[in-house]
Amino acid sequence: MANHEDIFKKVISHAKEYGFIFQSSEIYDGLSAIYDYGQNGAELKNNLKQYWWKSMVQLHEDIVGIDSAIFMHPTIWKASGHVDAFNDPLIDNKDSKKRYRADVLIEDYCAKLEEKANKEVEKAKKRFGDAFDENQFRETNPRVIKYTEEIDTIIKRMSKSLESNDLEDVKKLIEELGIADPVTGSKNWTEVRQFNLMFSTKLGSTADTATDLYLRPETAQGIFVNYLNVQKTGRKKIPFGIAQIGKAFRNEIVARQFIFRMREFEQMEMQYFVPPGKELEFYELWKARRLAWHHALGLGEENYRFHDHDNLAHYANAACDIEFKFPFGFKELEGIHSRTDFDLSAHEKYSGKKLQYYDNEKQESYIPYVVETSIGLDRLFLAILSNCLKEEELQDGTTRTVLSLPPSLAPYKVAILPLVKKDGLAEFAEKIYNDLKIDYNVIYEEKDSIGKRYRRQDAIGTPFCITIDHDSLEDNSVTIRYRDSMEQERVSLDVLTKIIDEKANMKYLLLRNHIKDLLA
Ligand code: ATP
């Protein structure tokens, strides 16, 4: 495949063509940055949820899950700081009338410098061959040092200006760096302004009694305001965690990059409640555990990296992202934050209710500290889809498109394909279909040549195709074709479930995760 942009375009068109993701309200020309999941997308998404939920809740005896409402009392968002501080700095280009996030324009500029530094490294790698020491080169090469220092200075200045809300300086920085509108090249910018990302709506039927509400911008607050309910009814002892999967809404200024940045999206969050003073210990533990969870998927450990936040949010005393190598570069996939006692203390203050935990062992009450892990389900979906979509050159000179999903995440685990409809083959195939469908999501297809049917299953990531031919009726055996190797094997019906189970049962993915988790 060609450059990164082409790869990303291919991912987007594949997602639509094969029923993974559709533009929302497409027949009305769509709605910006809102997407619907199609028949295959919904299955993959559900499998991702299951992997996360089972790993968090089922594999950790100290974690339970809840499902809180999207609408919450409006004062919650005042207490959490979202009403006053959940803003992004926006800037408009006066000529193109396009709107950008000022911080993203600056970060993209830095990413280009990083790319230049990486090119120097690549060149040197080729020149020096095996003897090349990358770390030493990065530390001593004057050009690489210059790029790295430049990035550092820019990011530090931006963070400082944003923290002190000095938006004039953010604009000055954009002008000093000569940053132009990426679409038109114009440098004619407006001032930088803050923009609140929460969507608001009204509860109630008449205008004068209606209450202003927000659609939640994160699922975390539903966990905070329920933490004592769960602790008391579940008889939980600190440390313990609460997990939740649910929709969140943000009126993003620039919603590009497909499902990477949406206005309605889904989060999978876990808040872990710990004694004060222990939070950084648990922060490190959860960093290691979450990375292990990603690695267990087998998409290549080199595709993940940690990125520490330079600019800590008002509630955090440590924070980092797990970044993934998307087609457009390393970007945030998951956030891990040590949120201190900020949220619970604020809710205690605003609600007037005591939110202290009584520690029996220490015989004292305190407000627990919180370590959170927060991953965007849709971003995870995009990470998997873009990593697994491959165009392979075959020995006969043709190419095939294959979605090499981890088998337990695939929308369908098995495709049942009778060679022809007649001679009782369809009936025999249907029986196998009915036997397997209790355990797995199975697809049945009898149209088109077997080659075409294989290609279609490759494109949606089905790990096993079962072909039924005339011999099957005689000897009770079928041909199983493996997606990744394309090898075919004649097997007896008796061993079919065992073969599928060994690869496609989520249990083995969880087991891999569990072992890595214990070592973390
Ligand atoms: P970003 O810096 O990319 O805007 P964030 O730091 O604001 O993200 P968090 O508030 O930490 O994100 O949210 C946790 C996770 O939720 C993110 O790691 C990401 O995976 C996901 N997420 C956040 N905003 C969006 C969005 N608009 N669309 C899809 N996923 C999102």
Coordinates of C-alpha atoms and ligand atoms in Angstrom, one line a residue:
M1 CA 0.0 0.0 0.0
A2 CA 1.1 3.6 -0.6
N3 CA 1.3 6.4 1.9
H4 CA -0.4 6.8 5.2
E5 CA -3.2 8.9 3.9
D6 CA -4.1 6.3 1.3
I7 CA -4.0 3.6 4.0
F8 CA -6.4 5.6 6.1
K9 CA -8.7 6.2 3.2
K10 CA -8.7 2.5 2.5
V11 CA -9.6 1.8 6.1
I12 CA -12.6 4.2 5.9
S13 CA -13.9 2.8 2.6
H14 CA -13.5 -0.8 3.8
A15 CA -15.4 0.0 7.0
K16 CA -18.3 1.2 4.9
E17 CA -18.2 -1.4 2.1
Y18 CA -18.2 -4.3 4.5
G19 CA -20.9 -3.1 7.0
F20 CA -18.6 -2.0 9.8
I21 CA -19.3 1.8 10.0
F22 CA -21.7 4.1 8.2
Q23 CA -22.0 7.9 8.3
S24 CA -24.9 8.7 10.6
S25 CA -28.1 10.0 8.8
E26 CA -26.3 9.3 5.4
I27 CA -29.4 9.7 3.3
Y28 CA -29.7 13.2 4.7
D29 CA -26.1 13.9 3.8
G30 CA -24.8 12.9 7.2
L31 CA -24.1 14.6 10.5
S32 CA -20.6 15.7 11.1
A33 CA -18.5 13.4 13.3
I34 CA -21.3 11.1 14.2
Y35 CA -21.2 7.5 13.0
D36 CA -23.4 4.4 13.1
Y37 CA -22.0 0.9 13.5
G38 CA -23.3 -1.6 10.9
Q39 CA -23.9 -5.3 11.2
N40 CA -20.3 -6.3 11.4
G41 CA -19.1 -3.3 13.3
A42 CA -21.7 -3.9 16.0
E43 CA -20.4 -7.4 16.5
L44 CA -16.7 -6.3 16.6
K45 CA -17.6 -3.5 19.0
N46 CA -19.5 -5.9 21.3
N47 CA -16.6 -8.2 21.4
L48 CA -14.2 -5.4 22.3
K49 CA -16.6 -4.4 25.1
Q50 CA -16.7 -8.0 26.3
Y51 CA -12.9 -8.3 26.3
W52 CA -12.6 -5.1 28.4
W53 CA -15.5 -5.9 30.8
K54 CA -14.5 -9.5 31.5
S55 CA -10.9 -8.5 31.9
M56 CA -11.8 -5.7 34.3
V57 CA -14.7 -7.1 36.3
Q58 CA -14.5 -10.9 35.9
L59 CA -10.7 -11.2 36.3
H60 CA -10.4 -8.7 39.2
E61 CA -12.2 -9.6 42.4
D62 CA -11.9 -6.1 43.6
I63 CA -13.7 -4.5 40.7
V64 CA -17.4 -4.3 40.0
G65 CA -19.3 -2.8 37.1
I66 CA -22.2 -0.3 37.0
D67 CA -24.3 1.3 34.3
S68 CA -25.3 4.9 35.3
A69 CA -27.6 7.3 33.4
I70 CA -26.4 9.7 30.8
F71 CA -28.4 12.6 32.3
M72 CA -27.2 13.7 35.7
H73 CA -27.9 16.5 38.1
P74 CA -26.5 19.7 36.5
T75 CA -24.6 20.7 39.6
I76 CA -22.4 17.6 39.1
W77 CA -20.7 19.3 36.2
K78 CA -20.2 22.5 38.2
A79 CA -18.5 20.4 40.9
S80 CA -16.4 18.4 38.5
G81 CA -15.1 21.6 36.9
H82 CA -16.5 20.9 33.5
V83 CA -18.8 24.0 33.4
D84 CA -15.8 26.3 34.0
A85 CA -12.9 24.4 32.6
F86 CA -13.9 21.8 30.0
N87 CA -12.8 24.1 27.2
D88 CA -10.6 23.8 24.1
P89 CA -8.8 26.8 22.6
L90 CA -10.2 27.4 19.1
I91 CA -8.9 29.6 16.3
D92 CA -10.5 30.5 13.0
N93 CA -8.9 31.3 9.7
K94 CA -10.3 34.5 8.4
D95 CA -9.8 33.6 4.7
S96 CA -10.8 29.9 4.6
K97 CA -13.4 30.3 7.4
K98 CA -12.1 27.0 8.8
R99 CA -12.0 26.4 12.5
Y100 CA -9.1 24.7 14.3
R101 CA -8.0 23.7 17.8
A102 CA -5.1 26.0 18.5
D103 CA -3.2 23.4 20.5
V104 CA -3.6 20.8 17.8
L105 CA -2.2 23.2 15.1
I106 CA 0.9 23.6 17.4
E107 CA 1.1 19.9 18.1
D108 CA 0.9 19.0 14.4
Y109 CA 3.8 21.5 13.8
C110 CA 5.8 19.6 16.4
A111 CA 4.9 16.3 14.9
K112 CA 6.5 17.5 11.6
L113 CA 9.7 18.4 13.5
E114 CA 9.7 14.9 15.0
E115 CA 9.2 13.4 11.6
K116 CA 12.3 15.4 10.4
A117 CA 14.3 14.1 13.3
N118 CA 13.2 10.5 12.6
K119 CA 14.2 10.9 8.9
E120 CA 17.7 11.8 10.1
V121 CA 17.7 8.7 12.2
E122 CA 16.5 6.5 9.3
K123 CA 19.2 7.9 7.0
A124 CA 21.9 7.2 9.6
K125 CA 20.6 3.7 10.2
K126 CA 21.0 2.9 6.5
R127 CA 24.4 4.4 6.4
F128 CA 25.8 2.7 9.5
G129 CA 24.0 -0.7 9.2
D130 CA 24.3 -3.1 12.2
A131 CA 26.8 -0.9 14.1
F132 CA 24.1 1.8 14.5
D133 CA 23.3 2.9 18.0
E134 CA 20.1 4.9 17.8
N135 CA 20.2 6.3 21.3
Q136 CA 23.7 7.5 20.9
F137 CA 22.9 9.1 17.6
R138 CA 19.8 10.9 19.0
E139 CA 21.9 12.2 21.9
T140 CA 24.8 13.5 19.8
N141 CA 23.6 14.4 16.3
P142 CA 23.4 18.2 16.1
R143 CA 20.4 18.3 13.8
V144 CA 18.3 15.8 15.8
I145 CA 19.2 17.7 19.0
K146 CA 18.1 20.9 17.4
Y147 CA 14.7 19.5 16.4
T148 CA 14.2 17.8 19.8
E149 CA 15.0 21.0 21.7
E150 CA 12.8 23.1 19.5
I151 CA 9.8 20.7 20.2
D152 CA 10.5 20.9 23.9
T153 CA 10.6 24.7 23.9
I154 CA 7.4 25.0 21.9
I155 CA 5.4 22.5 24.0
K156 CA 6.6 24.0 27.3
R157 CA 5.5 27.5 26.1
M158 CA 2.2 26.3 24.9
S159 CA 1.4 24.4 28.1
K160 CA 2.3 27.4 30.2
S161 CA 0.2 29.7 28.2
L162 CA -2.8 27.4 28.2
E163 CA -2.5 26.7 31.9
S164 CA -2.5 30.5 32.7
N165 CA -5.2 31.1 30.1
D166 CA -2.9 33.4 28.2
L167 CA -4.6 32.9 24.8
E168 CA -2.8 35.9 23.3
D169 CA 0.4 34.1 23.7
V170 CA -1.0 31.0 22.1
K171 CA -1.9 33.1 19.0
K172 CA 1.6 34.7 19.1
L173 CA 3.2 31.3 19.1
I174 CA 1.2 30.2 16.1
E175 CA 2.3 33.4 14.3
E176 CA 5.9 33.1 15.3
L177 CA 6.1 29.5 14.1
G178 CA 4.5 30.6 10.8
I179 CA 1.8 28.0 11.1
A180 CA -0.6 28.2 8.1
D181 CA -4.1 26.8 7.5
P182 CA -3.3 23.2 6.6
V183 CA -6.0 23.2 3.9
T184 CA -5.4 26.6 2.2
G185 CA -2.0 27.8 3.4
S186 CA -3.4 31.1 4.7
K187 CA -1.9 32.7 7.8
N188 CA -4.7 35.2 8.4
W189 CA -5.9 34.0 11.9
T190 CA -8.5 35.3 14.4
E191 CA -7.8 35.6 18.1
V192 CA -7.8 32.3 20.1
R193 CA -10.9 31.7 22.2
Q194 CA -12.1 29.1 24.7
F195 CA -15.0 26.9 23.7
N196 CA -16.9 24.7 26.2
L197 CA -17.3 21.2 24.8
M198 CA -20.5 20.1 26.7
F199 CA -23.8 19.7 24.9
S200 CA -26.8 21.1 26.8
T201 CA -30.4 20.3 26.7
K202 CA -33.5 20.7 28.8
L203 CA -35.4 18.5 31.2
G204 CA -39.1 19.2 31.7
S205 CA -42.1 20.1 29.6
T206 CA -42.7 23.8 30.0
A207 CA -40.2 26.5 29.4
D208 CA -40.4 28.1 32.8
T209 CA -40.0 24.9 34.8
A210 CA -37.4 23.3 32.6
T211 CA -34.0 22.6 34.0
D212 CA -30.8 22.9 32.0
L213 CA -29.0 19.6 31.6
Y214 CA -25.8 18.5 30.0
L215 CA -25.1 15.3 28.1
R216 CA -22.3 13.8 30.0
P217 CA -18.8 14.5 28.5
E218 CA -17.3 11.5 30.4
T219 CA -18.7 8.5 32.2
A220 CA -16.5 8.9 35.3
Q221 CA -18.8 11.2 37.2
G222 CA -21.6 8.5 37.2
I223 CA -19.1 6.4 39.1
F224 CA -18.0 9.1 41.5
V225 CA -21.5 10.0 42.6
N226 CA -22.3 6.3 43.1
Y227 CA -19.1 5.2 44.8
L228 CA -20.6 5.1 48.3
N229 CA -23.7 3.3 47.1
V230 CA -21.5 0.6 45.6
Q231 CA -19.1 0.5 48.5
K232 CA -21.9 0.1 51.1
T233 CA -24.2 -2.3 49.2
G234 CA -21.3 -4.4 47.9
R235 CA -19.4 -4.3 51.2
K236 CA -16.3 -3.2 49.4
K237 CA -13.0 -2.5 51.1
I238 CA -10.6 0.0 49.8
P239 CA -8.7 -0.5 47.5
F240 CA -11.5 -1.4 45.0
G241 CA -12.6 -0.3 41.6
I242 CA -15.8 0.5 39.7
A243 CA -16.0 -0.1 35.9
Q244 CA -18.5 1.3 33.4
I245 CA -19.0 1.3 29.6
G246 CA -21.2 4.0 28.2
K247 CA -21.8 6.9 25.8
A248 CA -20.2 10.3 26.3
F249 CA -20.7 13.5 24.3
R250 CA -18.4 16.3 23.4
N251 CA -19.0 19.1 21.0
E252 CA -15.5 18.8 19.5
I253 CA -14.3 21.8 17.6
V254 CA -12.6 19.9 14.8
A255 CA -13.9 16.5 14.2
R256 CA -11.7 14.9 11.7
Q257 CA -10.1 11.5 11.4
F258 CA -13.2 9.4 11.1
I259 CA -14.2 7.7 14.4
F260 CA -11.0 8.9 16.1
R261 CA -12.7 12.1 17.3
M262 CA -16.5 11.9 17.4
R263 CA -19.2 14.1 19.0
E264 CA -21.0 11.0 20.4
F265 CA -18.7 8.2 21.4
E266 CA -18.3 5.4 23.9
Q267 CA -15.9 5.2 26.8
M268 CA -14.8 2.3 29.0
E269 CA -13.7 3.7 32.3
M270 CA -12.6 2.3 35.6
Q271 CA -12.1 4.3 38.7
Y272 CA -9.9 2.7 41.4
F273 CA -10.4 4.0 44.9
V274 CA -7.3 3.9 47.1
P275 CA -6.1 5.3 50.4
P276 CA -4.5 8.8 50.3
G277 CA -0.8 8.6 49.7
K278 CA -1.0 5.3 47.8
E279 CA -2.3 6.7 44.5
L280 CA 1.0 6.9 42.7
E281 CA 1.8 3.3 43.5
F282 CA -1.5 2.2 42.0
Y283 CA -1.1 4.6 39.1
E284 CA 2.1 2.7 38.2
L285 CA 0.3 -0.6 38.7
W286 CA -2.6 0.3 36.4
K287 CA -0.2 1.7 33.8
A288 CA 1.5 -1.7 33.6
R289 CA -1.8 -3.6 33.7
R290 CA -3.4 -1.6 30.9
L291 CA -0.4 -1.9 28.6
A292 CA -0.5 -5.7 29.3
W293 CA -4.1 -5.7 28.3
H294 CA -3.3 -4.1 24.9
H295 CA -0.3 -6.3 24.3
A296 CA -2.4 -9.4 24.9
L297 CA -4.3 -8.6 21.7
G298 CA -1.2 -9.4 19.7
L299 CA -1.2 -6.4 17.4
G300 CA 2.5 -5.8 17.9
E301 CA 4.0 -4.3 21.1
E302 CA 6.0 -1.7 19.0
N303 CA 2.7 -0.1 18.2
Y304 CA 2.1 1.2 21.7
R305 CA 3.9 3.8 23.8
F306 CA 3.3 5.9 26.9
H307 CA 3.2 9.6 26.7
D308 CA 3.3 11.5 30.0
H309 CA 1.2 14.7 30.1
D310 CA 3.2 17.9 30.2
N311 CA 0.0 19.8 31.0
L312 CA -1.8 18.2 33.9
A313 CA -5.5 18.7 34.2
H314 CA -6.9 20.6 37.2
Y315 CA -7.7 17.3 39.0
A316 CA -4.6 15.2 38.4
N317 CA -1.2 14.7 40.1
A318 CA 0.0 12.3 37.4
A319 CA -1.3 11.4 34.0
C320 CA -0.3 9.7 30.9
D321 CA -1.7 8.3 27.6
I322 CA -1.2 5.0 26.0
E323 CA -0.6 6.0 22.4
F324 CA -1.2 3.7 19.5
K325 CA 0.3 3.9 16.0
F326 CA -2.7 4.9 13.9
P327 CA -2.3 5.3 10.2
F328 CA -1.9 9.1 10.9
G329 CA 0.8 8.5 13.6
F330 CA 1.1 7.8 17.3
K331 CA -2.1 9.2 19.0
E332 CA -3.9 8.8 22.3
L333 CA -5.9 5.6 22.7
E334 CA -6.3 5.5 26.4
G335 CA -5.7 7.9 29.3
I336 CA -4.5 6.9 32.8
H337 CA -4.9 9.5 35.4
S338 CA -4.2 9.9 39.1
R339 CA -7.2 12.1 39.9
T340 CA -6.4 12.7 43.6
D341 CA -9.5 13.3 45.8
F342 CA -10.5 16.2 43.6
D343 CA -13.9 14.9 42.3
L344 CA -15.1 13.3 45.6
S345 CA -14.1 16.3 47.6
A346 CA -15.9 18.6 45.2
H347 CA -19.0 16.5 45.3
E348 CA -19.0 16.5 49.0
K349 CA -18.8 20.3 49.0
Y350 CA -21.4 20.8 46.3
S351 CA -23.9 18.2 47.5
G352 CA -23.4 18.8 51.2
K353 CA -23.4 14.9 51.7
K354 CA -20.5 13.2 53.4
L355 CA -18.5 11.0 51.0
Q356 CA -15.9 9.7 53.4
Y357 CA -15.0 6.1 53.6
Y358 CA -14.5 4.5 57.1
D359 CA -11.4 2.4 57.1
N360 CA -11.9 -0.3 59.7
E361 CA -8.2 -1.2 59.9
K362 CA -6.9 2.3 60.3
Q363 CA -10.0 3.3 62.3
E364 CA -10.3 6.5 60.5
S365 CA -12.4 8.2 57.8
Y366 CA -11.1 9.7 54.7
I367 CA -12.0 10.6 51.1
P368 CA -10.3 8.1 48.9
Y369 CA -7.9 9.0 46.1
V370 CA -8.7 7.8 42.6
V371 CA -6.7 6.3 39.8
E372 CA -8.6 6.0 36.6
T373 CA -8.1 4.2 33.3
S374 CA -10.2 5.6 30.5
I375 CA -10.3 4.2 27.0
G376 CA -12.4 5.2 24.0
L377 CA -14.1 2.2 22.6
D378 CA -14.4 3.7 19.1
R379 CA -10.7 4.6 19.1
L380 CA -9.9 1.0 20.1
F381 CA -12.1 -0.1 17.2
L382 CA -10.2 2.1 14.8
A383 CA -6.8 0.9 16.2
I384 CA -7.8 -2.7 15.6
L385 CA -9.4 -2.1 12.2
S386 CA -6.5 -0.1 10.8
N387 CA -3.9 -2.5 12.2
C388 CA -5.6 -5.6 10.9
L389 CA -6.5 -4.5 7.5
K390 CA -4.0 -5.9 5.0
E391 CA -3.6 -6.1 1.3
E392 CA -1.6 -9.3 0.6
E393 CA 0.2 -10.2 -2.6
L394 CA -0.4 -13.9 -3.3
Q395 CA 1.9 -16.3 -5.1
D396 CA -0.2 -16.4 -8.2
G397 CA 0.3 -12.6 -8.6
T398 CA -3.2 -11.6 -7.4
T399 CA -3.9 -9.7 -4.2
R400 CA -6.4 -10.3 -1.4
T401 CA -7.8 -8.0 1.2
V402 CA -7.8 -9.6 4.6
L403 CA -8.8 -8.4 8.0
S404 CA -6.6 -10.4 10.4
L405 CA -8.6 -9.7 13.5
P406 CA -7.7 -11.6 16.7
P407 CA -10.1 -14.6 16.1
S408 CA -12.1 -14.0 19.3
L409 CA -12.9 -10.5 18.2
A410 CA -14.1 -11.4 14.7
P411 CA -17.8 -10.6 14.0
Y412 CA -18.3 -14.2 12.8
K413 CA -16.1 -17.0 14.0
V414 CA -17.1 -19.4 11.3
A415 CA -18.6 -19.3 7.8
I416 CA -20.5 -22.3 6.6
L417 CA -20.2 -22.7 2.8
P418 CA -21.8 -25.6 0.9
L419 CA -20.0 -26.1 -2.4
V420 CA -23.4 -26.3 -4.2
K421 CA -27.0 -26.0 -3.0
K422 CA -28.3 -29.2 -4.5
D423 CA -27.8 -32.9 -3.7
G424 CA -28.5 -32.4 0.0
L425 CA -25.4 -30.3 0.6
A426 CA -27.4 -27.3 1.8
E427 CA -29.3 -29.4 4.3
F428 CA -26.1 -30.9 5.6
A429 CA -24.5 -27.5 5.9
E430 CA -27.6 -26.1 7.7
K431 CA -27.3 -28.8 10.3
I432 CA -23.7 -27.8 11.0
Y433 CA -24.8 -24.2 11.1
N434 CA -27.5 -25.0 13.7
D435 CA -25.1 -27.0 15.8
L436 CA -22.4 -24.3 15.9
K437 CA -24.7 -21.3 16.4
I438 CA -25.3 -22.0 20.0
D439 CA -21.6 -21.4 20.8
Y440 CA -20.6 -18.9 18.1
N441 CA -21.8 -16.3 15.8
V442 CA -21.8 -18.2 12.5
I443 CA -22.6 -17.0 9.0
Y444 CA -24.1 -19.1 6.2
E445 CA -23.5 -18.4 2.5
E446 CA -24.4 -20.4 -0.5
K447 CA -24.2 -17.8 -3.3
D448 CA -21.2 -17.2 -5.7
S449 CA -18.1 -19.3 -6.3
I450 CA -16.3 -20.7 -3.3
G451 CA -13.3 -18.4 -4.1
K452 CA -15.4 -15.3 -4.0
R453 CA -17.0 -16.4 -0.8
Y454 CA -13.6 -17.0 0.8
R455 CA -12.5 -13.5 -0.2
R456 CA -15.7 -12.0 1.3
Q457 CA -15.0 -13.7 4.6
D458 CA -11.4 -12.6 4.5
A459 CA -12.5 -9.0 4.2
I460 CA -14.7 -9.2 7.3
G461 CA -12.1 -11.2 9.3
T462 CA -13.9 -14.6 9.6
P463 CA -11.1 -16.9 10.9
F464 CA -12.6 -20.2 9.7
C465 CA -14.5 -21.2 6.6
I466 CA -16.1 -24.6 6.5
T467 CA -16.8 -26.0 3.1
I468 CA -19.2 -28.9 2.6
D469 CA -18.8 -31.0 -0.5
H470 CA -20.3 -34.3 -1.8
D471 CA -17.7 -36.4 0.2
S472 CA -19.0 -34.7 3.4
L473 CA -22.3 -36.6 3.1
E474 CA -20.4 -39.9 2.9
D475 CA -17.6 -39.5 5.5
N476 CA -18.9 -36.8 7.8
S477 CA -15.9 -34.6 7.2
V478 CA -15.5 -31.1 5.9
T479 CA -12.8 -28.8 4.6
I480 CA -11.7 -26.1 7.0
R481 CA -9.9 -23.1 5.5
Y482 CA -7.8 -20.9 7.8
R483 CA -8.0 -17.2 7.1
D484 CA -4.5 -16.2 7.8
S485 CA -2.5 -19.0 6.2
M486 CA -5.2 -19.8 3.6
E487 CA -4.3 -23.4 4.2
Q488 CA -7.1 -26.0 3.9
E489 CA -7.5 -29.2 5.9
R490 CA -9.9 -32.1 5.8
V491 CA -11.3 -32.7 9.2
S492 CA -14.0 -34.9 10.8
L493 CA -17.1 -33.1 12.1
D494 CA -16.3 -34.4 15.6
V495 CA -13.2 -32.3 16.0
L496 CA -14.6 -29.1 14.5
T497 CA -15.7 -27.4 17.7
K498 CA -12.3 -28.2 19.3
I499 CA -10.4 -26.5 16.5
I500 CA -12.6 -23.4 16.5
D501 CA -12.6 -23.2 20.3
E502 CA -8.8 -23.3 20.6
K503 CA -8.4 -20.2 18.5
A504 CA -11.7 -18.3 18.7
N505 CA -12.9 -18.6 22.3
M506 CA -12.4 -15.4 24.2
K507 CA -11.3 -17.4 27.1
Y508 CA -7.8 -17.8 25.6
L509 CA -7.5 -14.0 25.0
L510 CA -8.5 -13.4 28.6
L511 CA -6.1 -16.0 29.8
R512 CA -3.2 -14.3 27.9
N513 CA -4.3 -11.1 29.4
H514 CA -4.5 -12.6 32.9
I515 CA -1.0 -14.0 32.8
K516 CA 0.4 -10.7 31.6
D517 CA -1.6 -8.9 34.2
L518 CA -0.2 -11.0 37.0
L519 CA 3.3 -10.2 35.8
A520 CA 2.6 -6.5 35.6
Ligands
ATP1 P1 -8.0 14.1 23.2 O1 -6.8 14.7 23.8 O2 -7.7 13.2 22.0 O3 -9.2 15.1 23.0 P2 -8.8 13.5 25.9 O4 -7.5 13.5 26.5 O5 -9.7 14.7 26.0 O6 -8.6 13.1 24.3 P3 -10.0 11.8 27.8 O7 -10.9 12.9 28.4 O8 -8.8 11.4 28.6 O9 -9.6 12.2 26.3 O10 -10.9 10.6 27.5 C1 -10.5 9.3 27.6 C2 -10.6 8.5 26.3 O11 -11.8 8.8 25.6 C3 -9.5 9.0 25.3 O12 -8.3 8.3 25.5 C4 -10.1 8.6 24.0 O13 -9.8 7.2 23.7 C5 -11.6 8.7 24.2 N1 -12.1 10.0 23.6 C6 -12.0 11.2 24.1 N2 -12.6 12.1 23.2 C7 -13.1 11.4 22.2 C8 -13.8 11.7 21.0 N3 -14.2 12.9 20.7 N4 -14.1 10.7 20.1 C9 -13.7 9.4 20.4 N5 -13.1 9.0 21.5 C10 -12.7 10.0 22.4

